[in-house]
Amino acid sequence: MMKRRAKRISEWIIERLIQVSGVLGIILVLLIFFFLLRNSLPMFQERSLSDLLLGEKWSPTHGDGHFGMLPLLLGSLYVTVGALIIAIPLALAVAIFVAEIAPRWMREFLKPAIELIAAIPSVVFGFLGLLVIGPWIAEHVEAIRVGQFAALGSVMLAFMALPTIVSICEDALHNVPRDIFNSSLALGATRWQTITRALLPAARSGIIAGCLLGLGRAIGETMTVLMVTGNAQVMPQGLEGFLKPIRTMTATIAAEMGETAVGSTHFHALFTIGLFLFIITFAVNTIADVIVRRSEKDIA
Amino acid sequence: MSSERGYLVDPRVTEKVAFALLWVAMVVVMLPMAGIIGYMLYRGASSLNWELISAADGGLYPAIIGTTFLVLLTALVAAPIGVGAAIYLSEYARPGPLVRLVRLAIINLAGVPSVVYGLFGLAAFVILVGWGRSLLAGACTLALLVLPLVISTAEEALRQIPKGLREGSLALGASKWQTIRRVVLPNALPGIITGLILSIARAAGETAPILFTVAYFRLSDPIPNSIFDPIVAMPYQLFVMATEMPEIPDETKWATAFVLVALVLGLNIVATIVRTTLRRRRW
Amino acid sequence: PPQQSADGVIVEPPIDDAAQGAGASGAINQIGSTTVLPIAEAWQRAFTSAHPEIKINVSGGGSGTGIKSLADGTAHIANASRGIKDQEIQDAQARGVEPVEHVVAYDGIAAVVHPSVGVDTLSIEQLSDIYSGEVTNWSQIGGADSEIIVVSRDSASGTYESWKEMVIQQGGEAEDRDYTPAALKQQSNEGIRSTVAGTPGAIGYIGLGYINDSVKVLSVSPLGGGDAVVPSVESVQSGDYPVARELYMYTNGEPTGAIATYFEWGLSEEGQKIVQEAGFVPVN
Amino acid sequence: MQDSSTDTAAGNTSDSGTRQYDEDRAFLNAPVDADRSAEQSIADHAVKIQTTDLNIYYGDFHAIKGINSRIRSNEITALIGPSGCGKSTYLRALNRMNDEIADTRTEGDVLLDGVDIYQPGTDLVTLRRRVGQVFQQPNPFPMSIYDNVAYGPRLQRRLSRAEADEIVERSLRGAALWDEVKDGLRKSAMDLSGGQQQRLCIARCLAVDSEVLLMDEPCSALDPTATFRIEELMIELKERMAIVIVTHNMYQASRVSDRTGFFLLGELIEFDDTPRIFEHPQDERTDAYVRGRFG
Amino acid sequence: MQDSSTDTAAGNTSDSGTRQYDEDRAFLNAPVDADRSAEQSIADHAVKIQTTDLNIYYGDFHAIKGINSRIRSNEITALIGPSGCGKSTYLRALNRMNDEIADTRTEGDVLLDGVDIYQPGTDLVTLRRRVGQVFQQPNPFPMSIYDNVAYGPRLQRRLSRAEADEIVERSLRGAALWDEVKDGLRKSAMDLSGGQQQRLCIARCLAVDSEVLLMDEPCSALDPTATFRIEELMIELKERMAIVIVTHNMYQASRVSDRTGFFLLGELIEFDDTPRIFEHPQDERTDAYVRGRFG
Ligand SMILES: Nc1ncnc2c1ncn2[C@@H]1O[C@H](COP(=O)(O)OP(=O)(O)OP(=O)(O)O)[C@@H](O)[C@H]1O
Ligand SMILES: Nc1ncnc2c1ncn2[C@@H]1O[C@H](COP(=O)(O)OP(=O)(O)OP(=O)(O)O)[C@@H](O)[C@H]1O
Ligand SMILES: [Mg+2]
Ligand SMILES: [Mg+2]
């Protein structure tokens, strides 16, 4: 009797622990947010939000420090948009290829191969960009004098985001009921017509979600951009900006955190960048999740 | 009659062109990818020799040791929490706003940039808790980073266990926890382990989160004596070599990159094999 | 005697009298400037082979990281290529740490350009113009018509600060001047050297020890005019070369025990010889 | 555009339809069966599809075993048989939808208007336009009702607005769905009820003027009312096409079909006029099956 | 350990079983039904389970509608009815397995030996040990045969080797599986045939001495021989427990059961002695269903 009661109590404890770890996810998100906020609040006391977001000069150690984050925001935007412009069409093409066109043996090889690419550490991409690709481009392309520029970051990021987008889009295509594919064929559509007119519309939400998650991945990527984009905190100008060095938010944190004194304005400024990054990716991921959920409902 | 076909090009021709373009896209993606990875493997493998690996000073040995300790401790921290959360989600949680919120949180955790994890680890573990740059601080930071991965793979493994087994156990008078411990968990173990291997691979390759929390460049004694020691980690080593260290020969850099990639890809391949061989079980 | 370390673990220091000798594992953690890193590394190698009982861990990360780690007790020695800031001293003192400065070497910072640049000599003022973005074409200062590509260290380095103070702000003459935002940022001397070497029209600055044939070294004339001086160990030691600075290591209070032994050795002839081999200028 | 169009639409279809077929057949790399039009004008119940020694394999599994059969125009042919006997496989052989399943092998001939659809070079696109299929689960595309119906014709050519309107209305009327949806053509097809979705799928087939309609258990997901509507529809539609329906519901088979085929383990045991199959089957296995289900 | 144990085992079970129950009932927060043992000794066919106005909802869906029924000891009760009528739901209400499904709501009473199992504080573990269940798909745990059988008892207490051996043998004999598996008790249960697996699942229930055995279409996955073995077994087992079986097979229901309940759309239309249900049903719906299936 006693033994049984002891067992009950230990079970009760275990089940409580499981519940706690279940909701730990929520707690963690809040904790991260809290720590970022706590460490960036002093920044907001010193500078107004518009100074931070719209200021065009980032030079934390000059005088009182200039903490305009616009160049960094634009830097992230350039690199990310560039990456998506490259990655999305290619990823869609690859997803369609893998889902509908590749012969079976090839599909069975391609899917894991693409997943493996996703596993390669970003520092390795940065290493390759810095040591091999960048110098090669600077040497062979007339318009580019320094092998560290925004578009190189975009290309590297595109390849890194590609697997994420491919695998989600491929799933989305794959989850479209086979009947829809077949009934389109039965109406006399070619396979390509079926893909573009029936399959893609049906998989639309999944595809959009995949692109959003790719976007999240690209914005948050750190080591690669730190190593290959040259890190000049300029305001990028027009299309030419892609061929010039640029500095992203993530790279700024990684490069400068080592220099700052704990508790200095600069330290808080870097946390503020982290806070903005967190908010941006939170929004992107939440939207993507809502869309995925809607697409699951659509298909069901 | 031909006017009835309002399309300039026969759809069959369009199809051929489109498919050809898809093949081209495929090649455009895969070829440079394969090329550059191949080049790296070639450079790395040809630079690699036993001396380079085993040398405590200037070799890869400290980084290999450090990364090993780091990822093992990471898995140790992440596993109970992650598996616990997965058990909660698959066995206890009833659908509702709370679960919805938990899932949203996990999805967002998966999307938080790794450098932000680094900031969090710096603020929370290094400074606030006062662990300093240490194995423990780094492992905790990485554990948070891989937590969503552990949770989702473990949950998937748990969901693969047929409902019939749970009901069979419950109908024999097992409590919920007994059912989980004796029937569900043992059978989900391979899937859970797969997830842990993938998490280890991920943790092994991450640089940004350990930048401020654990990594050192050169240690007299690469084997940490306690979890409060700093360690040398391979991705950080590679980063420093590429950007900060002048005199290190290219061979060492390539070899480091090679070992890192081989380690990460190797773990992934092992995980895939574990998953595919163990998935073929009959219930 | 047993000692309570920051994390509350009782540890037995490996060396007698090591009042502030070590972390939990009994090793000396040394962290900070990447400029000082080669010295620290070379010292570590030589010193630990002579004193195998003393463990030293060395890492880069930047001057700020080093001082921060000293303040929070996780490093015993902070390497810095710039002087400690007031804010940092306050922060350390608030945590009961009293930073003590040790000059371990001198360093000359050389301006280097791509070999194709037709300019051999620049004044501090001219360098200042270039780095603050006033001058953007070599033709403006007597070179060929070619855009100047400015390369600098990243702001996580003491060298970045030193160059700004001594060159861009002309030692205080032009306090409001700052780096042009267009400057390419590199994580290391080597990064600057290879970027400059590979980019026609580029200019950068690197420590004396990093000079090699791939780049052209400029002679620099001091503020207010005077003869241009080629950077070298001698010209730095003699004080003729205008862009030179001290390299520091900081400890918590006056060093004792193992750390004292380490400094004694490092500042001895043997240690300073290693400094010179690493491409820096010895203090004596 | 008004009510009268139901009749004219039906009239139009069979006229223009015939012309259309001849043209399309040019895509089948085979000589046109010269006799056909003469033949068709003589007998309403001309053979539309004929299979000779049809064998189908899934890998090693022999699913369809030497089937000889004739499907006639203007008739409804019902296929019955226990689960797994090969009804769906046979049906899909008639418009080569089996090609979409990896690892299938088909032997023997399937003649559509006398031309073998399995000969190399056959254009699947044209074939499937002529032999339409309605699936077991209603499967509208996730787009508007209008776009669903216009989908097929638009595959061929760019439609003017007026043309598309006309086709959509005609097809929806033909599928007895027009009155229910005419006020919400832009609504998503996913919001229709099951029965409405199934009729929409039929309308989709009508819009491409197919000559044969294959229906694989089209009513299994539907309630009795919806089933009844679709049975009515089939009887209406057979005036202008051949219909083949797979069903598990004996009542349905006996209600709507003119001829019935009984499949067992991949063989076509008996294929005859519906009343004979249900009242005086020749084969005892047919007898057992048909009785078992009737009770 | 030898042959003789079949008899003794059966004897033991009912003895020690009774004692065990009293103890366990302490966990049901309810007064022990004082009359029970007296009652049981008088009437072999005592009411074991009684439901009063049982209503079950899946969310908004009303799956079980006001069912009043009695399940008696030492009888086999068969539940029949068309698919989706609520048989499984009713069955699962008897050991509260519905609790495992999110979003269910149960109203009304279910009395087990006179005690309401739905009253708050009821101990599910004890309840389910008393009311065992065998599922449609045999679901042995992926462990050895031996461990499968010992699983239930081991949940309660640590068994000595000898005890475990004894329970395993007794249960396997009880489930008529002993002879087939006695030489390979350490083999994985997954390697048994479907029929053997199903009997193993029954043995698992016997090992925990359950008083009621719920079987939800236990033979639907089995071939005729295995089905026959299990029917034999049920008839043997009813000597010491109440058995409730859901089946789609009318022959099976009429062969093995003493009483039969006919469900339709969540209602219990008729519940009577089996011969009456199949020969003279009172309700015409029962009649139609029973005849339809017999043919
Ligand atoms: N893709 C496939 N691969 C392998 N075997 C298949 C495949 N599809 C069907 N079969 C097998 O071929 C046989 C005939 O299948 P088919 O779908 O034609 O049966 P059916 O008569 O339509 O049955 P139902 O009434 O259940 O729909 C079955 O035994 C089935 O198991
Ligand atoms: N988890 C559930 N959620 C919602 N509705 C359910 C659930 N399980 C069953 N139902 C519904 O409750 C009704 C009764 O289901 P139940 O499983 O009891 O039927 P059954 O008589 O056992 O049928 P079968 O003979 O097919 O097993 C059905 O209409 C079913 O759709
Ligand atoms: Mg079928
Ligand atoms: Mg059921």
mmCIF file with all atom_site columns, N, CA, C and O and ligand atoms in Angstrom, chain E residues 82-89 91-92 136 216-217 246 248, ligand 4:
data_model
loop_
_atom_site.group_PDB
_atom_site.id
_atom_site.type_symbol
_atom_site.label_atom_id
_atom_site.label_alt_id
_atom_site.label_comp_id
_atom_site.label_asym_id
_atom_site.label_entity_id
_atom_site.label_seq_id
_atom_site.pdbx_PDB_ins_code
_atom_site.Cartn_x
_atom_site.Cartn_y
_atom_site.Cartn_z
_atom_site.occupancy
_atom_site.B_iso_or_equiv
_atom_site.pdbx_formal_charge
_atom_site.auth_seq_id
_atom_site.auth_comp_id
_atom_site.auth_asym_id
_atom_site.auth_atom_id
_atom_site.pdbx_PDB_model_num
ATOM   1  N  N  . PRO E 1 82  ? -24.645 -1.570 -37.851 1.00 0.00 ? 82  PRO E N  1
ATOM   2  C  CA . PRO E 1 82  ? -23.862 -1.095 -38.996 1.00 0.00 ? 82  PRO E CA 1
ATOM   3  C  C  . PRO E 1 82  ? -22.671 -0.246 -38.554 1.00 0.00 ? 82  PRO E C  1
ATOM   4  O  O  . PRO E 1 82  ? -22.630 0.245  -37.420 1.00 0.00 ? 82  PRO E O  1
ATOM   5  N  N  . SER E 1 83  ? -21.773 -0.088 -39.462 1.00 0.00 ? 83  SER E N  1
ATOM   6  C  CA . SER E 1 83  ? -20.565 0.671  -39.160 1.00 0.00 ? 83  SER E CA 1
ATOM   7  C  C  . SER E 1 83  ? -20.912 2.087  -38.703 1.00 0.00 ? 83  SER E C  1
ATOM   8  O  O  . SER E 1 83  ? -21.795 2.721  -39.277 1.00 0.00 ? 83  SER E O  1
ATOM   9  N  N  . GLY E 1 84  ? -20.242 2.538  -37.667 1.00 0.00 ? 84  GLY E N  1
ATOM   10 C  CA . GLY E 1 84  ? -20.448 3.910  -37.213 1.00 0.00 ? 84  GLY E CA 1
ATOM   11 C  C  . GLY E 1 84  ? -21.639 4.092  -36.295 1.00 0.00 ? 84  GLY E C  1
ATOM   12 O  O  . GLY E 1 84  ? -21.990 5.213  -35.948 1.00 0.00 ? 84  GLY E O  1
ATOM   13 N  N  . CYS E 1 85  ? -22.250 2.996  -35.858 1.00 0.00 ? 85  CYS E N  1
ATOM   14 C  CA . CYS E 1 85  ? -23.462 3.150  -35.054 1.00 0.00 ? 85  CYS E CA 1
ATOM   15 C  C  . CYS E 1 85  ? -23.120 3.374  -33.592 1.00 0.00 ? 85  CYS E C  1
ATOM   16 O  O  . CYS E 1 85  ? -24.011 3.659  -32.790 1.00 0.00 ? 85  CYS E O  1
ATOM   17 N  N  . GLY E 1 86  ? -21.874 3.201  -33.205 1.00 0.00 ? 86  GLY E N  1
ATOM   18 C  CA . GLY E 1 86  ? -21.515 3.512  -31.828 1.00 0.00 ? 86  GLY E CA 1
ATOM   19 C  C  . GLY E 1 86  ? -21.133 2.312  -30.979 1.00 0.00 ? 86  GLY E C  1
ATOM   20 O  O  . GLY E 1 86  ? -20.970 2.444  -29.771 1.00 0.00 ? 86  GLY E O  1
ATOM   21 N  N  . LYS E 1 87  ? -20.972 1.149  -31.589 1.00 0.00 ? 87  LYS E N  1
ATOM   22 C  CA . LYS E 1 87  ? -20.632 -0.045 -30.812 1.00 0.00 ? 87  LYS E CA 1
ATOM   23 C  C  . LYS E 1 87  ? -19.312 0.145  -30.062 1.00 0.00 ? 87  LYS E C  1
ATOM   24 O  O  . LYS E 1 87  ? -19.219 -0.101 -28.856 1.00 0.00 ? 87  LYS E O  1
ATOM   25 N  N  . SER E 1 88  ? -18.308 0.568  -30.793 1.00 0.00 ? 88  SER E N  1
ATOM   26 C  CA . SER E 1 88  ? -17.000 0.730  -30.146 1.00 0.00 ? 88  SER E CA 1
ATOM   27 C  C  . SER E 1 88  ? -17.062 1.780  -29.063 1.00 0.00 ? 88  SER E C  1
ATOM   28 O  O  . SER E 1 88  ? -16.455 1.646  -27.998 1.00 0.00 ? 88  SER E O  1
ATOM   29 N  N  . THR E 1 89  ? -17.776 2.848  -29.337 1.00 0.00 ? 89  THR E N  1
ATOM   30 C  CA . THR E 1 89  ? -17.870 3.924  -28.360 1.00 0.00 ? 89  THR E CA 1
ATOM   31 C  C  . THR E 1 89  ? -18.501 3.409  -27.073 1.00 0.00 ? 89  THR E C  1
ATOM   32 O  O  . THR E 1 89  ? -18.027 3.693  -25.966 1.00 0.00 ? 89  THR E O  1
ATOM   33 N  N  . LEU E 1 91  ? -18.593 0.309  -26.060 1.00 0.00 ? 91  LEU E N  1
ATOM   34 C  CA . LEU E 1 91  ? -17.675 -0.638 -25.431 1.00 0.00 ? 91  LEU E CA 1
ATOM   35 C  C  . LEU E 1 91  ? -16.605 0.095  -24.628 1.00 0.00 ? 91  LEU E C  1
ATOM   36 O  O  . LEU E 1 91  ? -16.287 -0.278 -23.497 1.00 0.00 ? 91  LEU E O  1
ATOM   37 N  N  . ARG E 1 92  ? -16.075 1.130  -25.241 1.00 0.00 ? 92  ARG E N  1
ATOM   38 C  CA . ARG E 1 92  ? -14.988 1.846  -24.579 1.00 0.00 ? 92  ARG E CA 1
ATOM   39 C  C  . ARG E 1 92  ? -15.474 2.635  -23.369 1.00 0.00 ? 92  ARG E C  1
ATOM   40 O  O  . ARG E 1 92  ? -14.673 3.045  -22.542 1.00 0.00 ? 92  ARG E O  1
ATOM   41 N  N  . GLN E 1 136 ? -9.299  -4.755 -31.865 1.00 0.00 ? 136 GLN E N  1
ATOM   42 C  CA . GLN E 1 136 ? -9.560  -5.282 -33.204 1.00 0.00 ? 136 GLN E CA 1
ATOM   43 C  C  . GLN E 1 136 ? -8.288  -5.788 -33.873 1.00 0.00 ? 136 GLN E C  1
ATOM   44 O  O  . GLN E 1 136 ? -8.229  -6.919 -34.331 1.00 0.00 ? 136 GLN E O  1
ATOM   45 N  N  . ASP E 1 216 ? -13.328 -5.872 -29.133 1.00 0.00 ? 216 ASP E N  1
ATOM   46 C  CA . ASP E 1 216 ? -13.863 -5.052 -30.218 1.00 0.00 ? 216 ASP E CA 1
ATOM   47 C  C  . ASP E 1 216 ? -13.448 -5.656 -31.552 1.00 0.00 ? 216 ASP E C  1
ATOM   48 O  O  . ASP E 1 216 ? -12.323 -5.474 -32.005 1.00 0.00 ? 216 ASP E O  1
ATOM   49 N  N  . GLU E 1 217 ? -14.358 -6.377 -32.179 1.00 0.00 ? 217 GLU E N  1
ATOM   50 C  CA . GLU E 1 217 ? -14.071 -7.065 -33.440 1.00 0.00 ? 217 GLU E CA 1
ATOM   51 C  C  . GLU E 1 217 ? -12.736 -7.799 -33.372 1.00 0.00 ? 217 GLU E C  1
ATOM   52 O  O  . GLU E 1 217 ? -11.845 -7.543 -34.181 1.00 0.00 ? 217 GLU E O  1
ATOM   53 N  N  . VAL E 1 246 ? -17.832 -7.127 -29.806 1.00 0.00 ? 246 VAL E N  1
ATOM   54 C  CA . VAL E 1 246 ? -18.407 -6.417 -30.946 1.00 0.00 ? 246 VAL E CA 1
ATOM   55 C  C  . VAL E 1 246 ? -18.053 -7.202 -32.190 1.00 0.00 ? 246 VAL E C  1
ATOM   56 O  O  . VAL E 1 246 ? -16.901 -7.613 -32.354 1.00 0.00 ? 246 VAL E O  1
ATOM   57 N  N  . HIS E 1 248 ? -18.992 -7.844 -36.592 1.00 0.00 ? 248 HIS E N  1
ATOM   58 C  CA . HIS E 1 248 ? -19.760 -7.586 -37.815 1.00 0.00 ? 248 HIS E CA 1
ATOM   59 C  C  . HIS E 1 248 ? -20.249 -8.885 -38.406 1.00 0.00 ? 248 HIS E C  1
ATOM   60 O  O  . HIS E 1 248 ? -20.976 -8.885 -39.395 1.00 0.00 ? 248 HIS E O  1
HETATM 61 MG MG . MG  F 2 .   ? -15.744 0.063  -34.091 1.00 0.00 ? 4   MG  F MG 1
#
